[in-house]
CSV table of N, CA, C and O in Angstrom, one decimal:
chain,number,residue,atom,x,y,z
A,1351,MET,N,105.4,163.9,-19.0
A,1351,MET,CA,106.7,164.3,-19.5
A,1351,MET,C,106.8,163.7,-20.9
A,1351,MET,O,106.7,162.5,-21.1
A,1352,ASP,N,107.1,164.6,-21.8
A,1352,ASP,CA,107.3,164.2,-23.2
A,1352,ASP,C,108.8,164.0,-23.5
A,1352,ASP,O,109.6,165.0,-23.4
A,1353,ILE,N,109.2,162.8,-23.8
A,1353,ILE,CA,110.6,162.5,-24.1
A,1353,ILE,C,110.8,162.2,-25.6
A,1353,ILE,O,111.8,161.6,-25.9
A,1354,SER,N,109.8,162.6,-26.4
A,1354,SER,CA,110.0,162.3,-27.8
A,1354,SER,C,111.1,163.0,-28.5
A,1354,SER,O,111.6,162.6,-29.6
A,1355,PHE,N,111.6,164.1,-27.9
A,1355,PHE,CA,112.8,164.8,-28.4
A,1355,PHE,C,114.0,163.9,-28.4
A,1355,PHE,O,114.9,164.1,-29.2
A,1356,LEU,N,114.1,162.8,-27.6
A,1356,LEU,CA,115.2,161.9,-27.6
A,1356,LEU,C,115.3,161.1,-28.9
A,1356,LEU,O,116.4,160.6,-29.2
A,1357,ASN,N,114.2,161.0,-29.6
A,1357,ASN,CA,114.2,160.2,-30.8
A,1357,ASN,C,115.2,160.8,-31.8
A,1357,ASN,O,115.7,160.1,-32.7
A,1358,ALA,N,115.4,162.1,-31.8
A,1358,ALA,CA,116.3,162.7,-32.7
A,1358,ALA,C,117.8,162.4,-32.4
A,1358,ALA,O,118.7,162.6,-33.2
A,1359,TYR,N,118.1,161.7,-31.3
A,1359,TYR,CA,119.4,161.5,-30.9
A,1359,TYR,C,119.9,160.0,-31.1
A,1359,TYR,O,120.9,159.6,-30.6
A,1360,PHE,N,119.1,159.2,-31.7
A,1360,PHE,CA,119.5,157.8,-31.9
A,1360,PHE,C,120.0,157.6,-33.3
A,1360,PHE,O,119.5,158.1,-34.3
A,1361,ILE,N,121.1,156.8,-33.4
A,1361,ILE,CA,121.7,156.5,-34.7
A,1361,ILE,C,121.7,155.0,-34.8
A,1361,ILE,O,122.4,154.3,-34.0
A,1362,PRO,N,120.8,154.4,-35.6
A,1362,PRO,CA,120.6,152.9,-35.6
A,1362,PRO,C,121.9,152.1,-35.8
A,1362,PRO,O,122.1,151.1,-35.2
A,1363,LEU,N,122.8,152.6,-36.7
A,1363,LEU,CA,124.0,151.8,-37.0
A,1363,LEU,C,124.9,151.8,-35.7
A,1363,LEU,O,125.4,150.7,-35.4
A,1364,VAL,N,125.0,152.9,-35.1
A,1364,VAL,CA,125.8,153.0,-33.8
A,1364,VAL,C,125.1,152.1,-32.7
A,1364,VAL,O,125.8,151.5,-32.0
A,1365,MET,N,123.8,152.1,-32.7
A,1365,MET,CA,123.1,151.3,-31.7
A,1365,MET,C,123.4,149.8,-31.9
A,1365,MET,O,123.7,149.1,-30.9
A,1366,ALA,N,123.4,149.4,-33.1
A,1366,ALA,CA,123.7,148.0,-33.4
A,1366,ALA,C,125.1,147.6,-33.0
A,1366,ALA,O,125.4,146.6,-32.4
A,1367,ALA,N,126.0,148.5,-33.4
A,1367,ALA,CA,127.4,148.3,-33.1
A,1367,ALA,C,127.7,148.2,-31.6
A,1367,ALA,O,128.4,147.4,-31.0
A,1368,CYS,N,127.0,149.1,-30.8
A,1368,CYS,CA,127.2,149.2,-29.4
A,1368,CYS,C,126.5,148.0,-28.7
A,1368,CYS,O,127.1,147.5,-27.7
A,1369,LEU,N,125.4,147.5,-29.3
A,1369,LEU,CA,124.8,146.2,-28.8
A,1369,LEU,C,125.8,145.1,-28.9
A,1369,LEU,O,126.0,144.3,-28.0
A,1370,VAL,N,126.5,145.0,-30.0
A,1370,VAL,CA,127.5,143.9,-30.2
A,1370,VAL,C,128.6,144.1,-29.3
A,1370,VAL,O,129.1,143.1,-28.7
A,1371,ILE,N,129.1,145.3,-29.1
A,1371,ILE,CA,130.3,145.5,-28.2
A,1371,ILE,C,129.9,145.2,-26.8
A,1371,ILE,O,130.6,144.5,-26.1
A,1372,GLY,N,128.7,145.6,-26.4
A,1372,GLY,CA,128.3,145.3,-25.0
A,1372,GLY,C,128.1,143.8,-24.8
A,1372,GLY,O,128.4,143.3,-23.7
A,1373,TYR,N,127.5,143.1,-25.8
A,1373,TYR,CA,127.3,141.7,-25.6
A,1373,TYR,C,128.7,141.0,-25.5
A,1373,TYR,O,128.8,140.1,-24.7
A,1374,CYS,N,129.6,141.4,-26.3
A,1374,CYS,CA,131.0,140.8,-26.3
A,1374,CYS,C,131.6,141.0,-24.9
A,1374,CYS,O,132.2,140.1,-24.3
A,1375,ILE,N,131.5,142.3,-24.4
A,1375,ILE,CA,132.1,142.5,-23.1
A,1375,ILE,C,131.5,141.7,-22.0
A,1375,ILE,O,132.1,141.1,-21.1
A,1376,LYS,N,130.2,141.5,-22.1
A,1376,LYS,CA,129.4,140.7,-21.1
A,1376,LYS,C,129.7,139.2,-21.2
A,1376,LYS,O,129.7,138.5,-20.2
A,1377,HIS,N,130.0,138.7,-22.4
A,1377,HIS,CA,130.0,137.2,-22.6
A,1377,HIS,C,131.3,136.6,-23.0
A,1377,HIS,O,131.4,135.4,-23.0
A,1378,ILE,N,132.3,137.4,-23.3
A,1378,ILE,CA,133.6,136.8,-23.6
A,1378,ILE,C,134.4,136.6,-22.3
A,1378,ILE,O,134.5,137.5,-21.5
A,1379,SER,N,134.9,135.4,-22.2
A,1379,SER,CA,135.4,134.9,-20.9
A,1379,SER,C,136.7,135.7,-20.5
A,1379,SER,O,136.9,136.0,-19.3
A,1380,TRP,N,137.5,136.1,-21.4
A,1380,TRP,CA,138.7,136.8,-21.0
A,1380,TRP,C,138.5,138.3,-20.7
A,1380,TRP,O,139.4,139.0,-20.3
A,1381,LEU,N,137.3,138.8,-20.9
A,1381,LEU,CA,136.9,140.1,-20.5
A,1381,LEU,C,136.2,140.1,-19.2
A,1381,LEU,O,135.5,141.1,-18.8
A,1382,TYR,N,136.3,139.1,-18.4
A,1382,TYR,CA,135.5,139.0,-17.1
A,1382,TYR,C,136.0,140.0,-16.1
A,1382,TYR,O,135.2,140.3,-15.2
A,1383,ARG,N,137.2,140.6,-16.3
A,1383,ARG,CA,137.7,141.6,-15.3
A,1383,ARG,C,136.9,142.9,-15.4
A,1383,ARG,O,137.0,143.7,-14.5
A,1384,ILE,N,136.3,143.1,-16.5
A,1384,ILE,CA,135.5,144.4,-16.7
A,1384,ILE,C,134.2,144.3,-15.9
A,1384,ILE,O,133.4,143.4,-16.2
A,1385,SER,N,134.1,145.1,-14.9
A,1385,SER,CA,132.9,145.1,-14.1
A,1385,SER,C,131.7,145.6,-14.9
A,1385,SER,O,131.8,146.4,-15.8
A,1386,ASN,N,130.5,145.1,-14.5
A,1386,ASN,CA,129.3,145.5,-15.2
A,1386,ASN,C,129.0,147.0,-15.0
A,1386,ASN,O,128.3,147.6,-15.9
A,1387,GLU,N,129.5,147.6,-14.0
A,1387,GLU,CA,129.2,149.0,-13.7
A,1387,GLU,C,130.0,149.9,-14.7
A,1387,GLU,O,129.6,151.0,-14.9
A,1388,TYR,N,131.0,149.4,-15.4
A,1388,TYR,CA,131.7,150.2,-16.4
A,1388,TYR,C,131.1,150.0,-17.8
A,1388,TYR,O,131.5,150.8,-18.7
A,1389,ILE,N,130.3,149.1,-18.0
A,1389,ILE,CA,129.8,148.8,-19.4
A,1389,ILE,C,129.0,150.0,-20.0
A,1389,ILE,O,129.3,150.4,-21.1
A,1390,PRO,N,128.1,150.7,-19.2
A,1390,PRO,CA,127.5,151.9,-19.8
A,1390,PRO,C,128.4,153.0,-20.2
A,1390,PRO,O,128.3,153.6,-21.3
A,1391,ALA,N,129.5,153.2,-19.4
A,1391,ALA,CA,130.4,154.3,-19.7
A,1391,ALA,C,131.2,153.9,-21.0
A,1391,ALA,O,131.5,154.7,-21.8
A,1392,ILE,N,131.6,152.6,-21.1
A,1392,ILE,CA,132.4,152.1,-22.2
A,1392,ILE,C,131.5,152.3,-23.5
A,1392,ILE,O,132.0,152.7,-24.5
A,1393,LEU,N,130.2,151.9,-23.4
A,1393,LEU,CA,129.4,152.0,-24.6
A,1393,LEU,C,129.1,153.5,-24.9
A,1393,LEU,O,128.9,153.8,-26.1
A,1394,ALA,N,129.0,154.3,-23.9
A,1394,ALA,CA,128.8,155.8,-24.3
A,1394,ALA,C,130.0,156.3,-25.0
A,1394,ALA,O,129.8,157.0,-26.0
A,1395,LEU,N,131.2,155.9,-24.6
A,1395,LEU,CA,132.4,156.4,-25.3
A,1395,LEU,C,132.5,155.7,-26.7
A,1395,LEU,O,132.8,156.4,-27.7
A,1396,CYS,N,132.2,154.4,-26.8
A,1396,CYS,CA,132.2,153.8,-28.1
A,1396,CYS,C,131.2,154.4,-29.0
A,1396,CYS,O,131.4,154.6,-30.2
A,1397,GLY,N,130.0,154.7,-28.5
A,1397,GLY,CA,128.9,155.3,-29.3
A,1397,GLY,C,129.4,156.7,-29.8
A,1397,GLY,O,129.2,157.0,-31.0
A,1398,ALA,N,130.0,157.5,-29.0
A,1398,ALA,CA,130.5,158.8,-29.4
A,1398,ALA,C,131.6,158.6,-30.5
A,1398,ALA,O,131.5,159.3,-31.5
A,1399,LEU,N,132.5,157.7,-30.3
A,1399,LEU,CA,133.5,157.5,-31.3
A,1399,LEU,C,133.0,157.0,-32.6
A,1399,LEU,O,133.4,157.4,-33.7
A,1400,LEU,N,132.1,156.0,-32.5
A,1400,LEU,CA,131.5,155.5,-33.7
A,1400,LEU,C,130.6,156.5,-34.5
A,1400,LEU,O,130.6,156.5,-35.7
A,1401,ALA,N,129.9,157.4,-33.8
A,1401,ALA,CA,129.1,158.4,-34.4
A,1401,ALA,C,130.0,159.4,-35.1
A,1401,ALA,O,129.7,159.9,-36.2
A,1402,VAL,N,131.2,159.8,-34.5
A,1402,VAL,CA,132.1,160.7,-35.2
A,1402,VAL,C,132.7,160.0,-36.4
A,1402,VAL,O,132.8,160.6,-37.5
A,1403,ALA,N,133.0,158.7,-36.3
A,1403,ALA,CA,133.5,158.0,-37.5
A,1403,ALA,C,132.5,157.9,-38.6
A,1403,ALA,O,132.8,158.0,-39.8
A,1404,ASP,N,131.2,157.7,-38.2
A,1404,ASP,CA,130.1,157.6,-39.2
A,1404,ASP,C,129.9,158.9,-39.9
A,1404,ASP,O,129.6,159.0,-41.1
A,1405,ALA,N,129.9,160.0,-39.1
A,1405,ALA,CA,129.6,161.3,-39.7
A,1405,ALA,C,130.8,161.9,-40.4
A,1405,ALA,O,130.6,162.7,-41.3
A,1406,GLY,N,132.0,161.5,-40.1
A,1406,GLY,CA,133.2,162.0,-40.8
A,1406,GLY,C,133.7,163.3,-40.2
A,1406,GLY,O,134.7,163.8,-40.7
A,1407,SER,N,133.0,163.8,-39.2
A,1407,SER,CA,133.4,165.1,-38.6
A,1407,SER,C,133.0,165.0,-37.1
A,1407,SER,O,132.1,164.3,-36.8
A,1408,ALA,N,133.7,165.8,-36.3
A,1408,ALA,CA,133.4,165.8,-34.9
A,1408,ALA,C,132.7,167.2,-34.5
A,1408,ALA,O,133.3,168.2,-34.8
A,1409,SER,N,131.5,167.1,-34.0
A,1409,SER,CA,130.9,168.2,-33.4
A,1409,SER,C,130.2,167.8,-32.1
A,1409,SER,O,130.0,166.6,-31.9
A,1410,LEU,N,129.9,168.7,-31.3
A,1410,LEU,CA,129.3,168.4,-30.0
A,1410,LEU,C,128.0,167.6,-30.2
A,1410,LEU,O,127.7,166.7,-29.5
A,1411,GLU,N,127.2,168.0,-31.2
A,1411,GLU,CA,125.9,167.3,-31.4
A,1411,GLU,C,126.1,165.9,-31.8
A,1411,GLU,O,125.4,165.0,-31.3
A,1412,ILE,N,127.1,165.6,-32.7
A,1412,ILE,CA,127.4,164.2,-33.1
A,1412,ILE,C,127.9,163.4,-32.0
A,1412,ILE,O,127.5,162.2,-31.8
A,1413,ILE,N,128.7,164.0,-31.1
A,1413,ILE,CA,129.3,163.3,-30.0
A,1413,ILE,C,128.2,162.9,-29.0
A,1413,ILE,O,128.1,161.8,-28.5
A,1414,ILE,N,127.3,163.9,-28.8
A,1414,ILE,CA,126.1,163.6,-27.8
A,1414,ILE,C,125.2,162.6,-28.4
A,1414,ILE,O,124.8,161.7,-27.7
A,1415,LYS,N,124.9,162.7,-29.7
A,1415,LYS,CA,124.0,161.6,-30.3
A,1415,LYS,C,124.6,160.2,-30.2
A,1415,LYS,O,123.9,159.3,-29.8
A,1416,GLY,N,125.9,160.1,-30.4
A,1416,GLY,CA,126.6,158.8,-30.2
A,1416,GLY,C,126.6,158.3,-28.8
A,1416,GLY,O,126.4,157.1,-28.6
A,1417,ALA,N,126.9,159.2,-27.9
A,1417,ALA,CA,126.9,158.8,-26.5
A,1417,ALA,C,125.5,158.4,-26.0
A,1417,ALA,O,125.4,157.4,-25.3
A,1418,VAL,N,124.5,159.1,-26.4
A,1418,VAL,CA,123.1,158.8,-26.0
A,1418,VAL,C,122.7,157.4,-26.6
A,1418,VAL,O,122.1,156.6,-26.0
A,1419,THR,N,123.1,157.2,-27.9
A,1419,THR,CA,122.8,156.0,-28.5
A,1419,THR,C,123.6,154.8,-27.8
A,1419,THR,O,123.0,153.7,-27.7
A,1420,GLY,N,124.8,155.0,-27.4
A,1420,GLY,CA,125.5,154.0,-26.7
A,1420,GLY,C,124.9,153.6,-25.4
A,1420,GLY,O,124.7,152.4,-25.0
A,1421,LEU,N,124.4,154.6,-24.6
A,1421,LEU,CA,123.7,154.4,-23.4
A,1421,LEU,C,122.4,153.7,-23.6
A,1421,LEU,O,122.0,152.8,-22.9
A,1422,ALA,N,121.7,154.1,-24.7
A,1422,ALA,CA,120.4,153.5,-25.0
A,1422,ALA,C,120.6,152.0,-25.4
A,1422,ALA,O,119.7,151.2,-25.1
A,1423,SER,N,121.7,151.6,-26.0
A,1423,SER,CA,122.0,150.2,-26.3
A,1423,SER,C,122.1,149.4,-25.0
A,1423,SER,O,121.7,148.2,-25.0
A,1424,THR,N,122.7,150.0,-24.0
A,1424,THR,CA,122.7,149.3,-22.7
A,1424,THR,C,121.3,149.0,-22.1
A,1424,THR,O,121.1,147.9,-21.7
A,1425,GLY,N,120.5,150.0,-22.2
A,1425,GLY,CA,119.1,149.8,-21.7
A,1425,GLY,C,118.3,148.8,-22.6
A,1425,GLY,O,117.6,148.0,-22.1
A,1426,LEU,N,118.6,148.9,-23.9
A,1426,LEU,CA,117.9,147.9,-24.8
A,1426,LEU,C,118.3,146.5,-24.5
A,1426,LEU,O,117.5,145.6,-24.4
A,1427,TYR,N,119.6,146.3,-24.2
A,1427,TYR,CA,120.1,145.0,-23.9
A,1427,TYR,C,119.5,144.5,-22.6
A,1427,TYR,O,119.1,143.3,-22.5
A,1428,GLU,N,119.5,145.3,-21.6
A,1428,GLU,CA,118.9,144.9,-20.3
A,1428,GLU,C,117.4,144.6,-20.4
A,1428,GLU,O,116.9,143.6,-19.9
A,1429,ALA,N,116.7,145.4,-21.2
A,1429,ALA,CA,115.2,145.1,-21.4
A,1429,ALA,C,115.0,143.8,-22.1
A,1429,ALA,O,114.2,143.0,-21.7
A,1430,PHE,N,115.8,143.6,-23.1
A,1430,PHE,CA,115.7,142.4,-23.9
A,1430,PHE,C,116.1,141.1,-23.1
A,1430,PHE,O,115.4,140.1,-23.1
A,1431,SER,N,117.1,141.2,-22.3
A,1431,SER,CA,117.6,140.1,-21.5
A,1431,SER,C,116.5,139.8,-20.4
A,1431,SER,O,116.3,138.6,-20.0
A,1432,GLN,N,115.9,140.8,-19.8
A,1432,GLN,CA,114.9,140.6,-18.8
A,1432,GLN,C,113.7,140.0,-19.4
A,1432,GLN,O,113.0,139.1,-18.8
A,1433,LEU,N,113.3,140.4,-20.6
A,1433,LEU,CA,112.2,139.8,-21.3
A,1433,LEU,C,112.4,138.3,-21.6
A,1433,LEU,O,111.6,137.5,-21.3
A,1434,ILE,N,113.6,138.0,-22.0
A,1434,ILE,CA,114.0,136.6,-22.3
A,1434,ILE,C,114.0,135.8,-21.0
A,1434,ILE,O,113.5,134.7,-21.0
A,1435,ASN,N,114.6,136.3,-19.9
A,1435,ASN,CA,114.6,135.6,-18.7
A,1435,ASN,C,113.2,135.4,-18.1
A,1435,ASN,O,112.9,134.3,-17.6
A,1436,LYS,N,112.4,136.4,-18.2
A,1436,LYS,CA,111.0,136.3,-17.8
A,1436,LYS,C,110.2,135.2,-18.5
A,1436,LYS,O,109.5,134.4,-18.0
A,1437,HIS,N,110.5,135.2,-19.9
A,1437,HIS,CA,109.8,134.2,-20.7
A,1437,HIS,C,110.3,132.8,-20.4
A,1437,HIS,O,109.5,131.9,-20.3
A,1438,SER,N,111.6,132.6,-20.1
A,1438,SER,CA,112.1,131.3,-19.8
A,1438,SER,C,111.7,130.8,-18.4
A,1438,SER,O,111.4,129.7,-18.2
A,1439,GLU,N,111.6,131.8,-17.5
A,1439,GLU,CA,111.1,131.4,-16.2
A,1439,GLU,C,109.6,130.9,-16.2
A,1439,GLU,O,109.2,130.0,-15.6
A,1440,ARG,N,108.8,131.6,-17.0
A,1440,ARG,CA,107.4,131.3,-17.2
A,1440,ARG,C,107.3,129.9,-17.8
A,1440,ARG,O,106.5,129.1,-17.5
A,1441,LYS,N,108.2,129.6,-18.8
A,1441,LYS,CA,108.2,128.3,-19.5
A,1441,LYS,C,108.6,127.2,-18.5
A,1441,LYS,O,108.0,126.1,-18.5
A,1442,ASP,N,109.6,127.5,-17.7
A,1442,ASP,CA,110.0,126.5,-16.7
A,1442,ASP,C,108.9,126.2,-15.7
A,1442,ASP,O,108.7,125.1,-15.3
A,1443,CYS,N,108.2,127.3,-15.3
A,1443,CYS,CA,107.1,127.1,-14.3
A,1443,CYS,C,106.0,126.2,-15.0
A,1443,CYS,O,105.4,125.4,-14.3
A,1444,ASP,N,105.7,126.5,-16.3
A,1444,ASP,CA,104.7,125.7,-16.9
A,1444,ASP,C,105.0,124.2,-17.1
A,1444,ASP,O,104.2,123.4,-17.0
A,1445,GLU,N,106.3,124.0,-17.3
A,1445,GLU,CA,106.8,122.6,-17.4
A,1445,GLU,C,106.7,121.8,-16.1
A,1445,GLU,O,106.5,120.6,-16.0
A,1446,THR,N,107.0,122.5,-15.0
A,1446,THR,CA,106.9,121.9,-13.7
A,1446,THR,C,105.5,121.6,-13.2
A,1446,THR,O,105.3,120.7,-12.4
A,1447,LYS,N,104.5,122.3,-13.7
A,1447,LYS,CA,103.1,122.0,-13.4
A,1447,LYS,C,102.6,120.8,-14.0
A,1447,LYS,O,101.6,120.2,-13.6
A,1448,LYS,N,103.2,120.4,-15.1
A,1448,LYS,CA,102.7,119.2,-15.9
A,1448,LYS,C,103.1,117.9,-15.1
A,1448,LYS,O,103.8,117.7,-14.3
């Protein structure tokens, strides 16, 4: 399955902004009431709004690009946090063997 067509739907500036928004939702203590299951939907909406603001006009293509980018930022955050946790677990295991 070739998914290279998805590369046309990413907006780097929106990706960075959605990563920051998602990180803030996850780690700011007064936002604890927001369940983790709502974060992808929030970031899809934020991505769509930011893409429209970045483009200066609203079209279905721009809204979809922004929403896909917002969802991709969720996946990127999860992949990065799992990589960091895996690395720290391996480091902890190495320290206990000494």
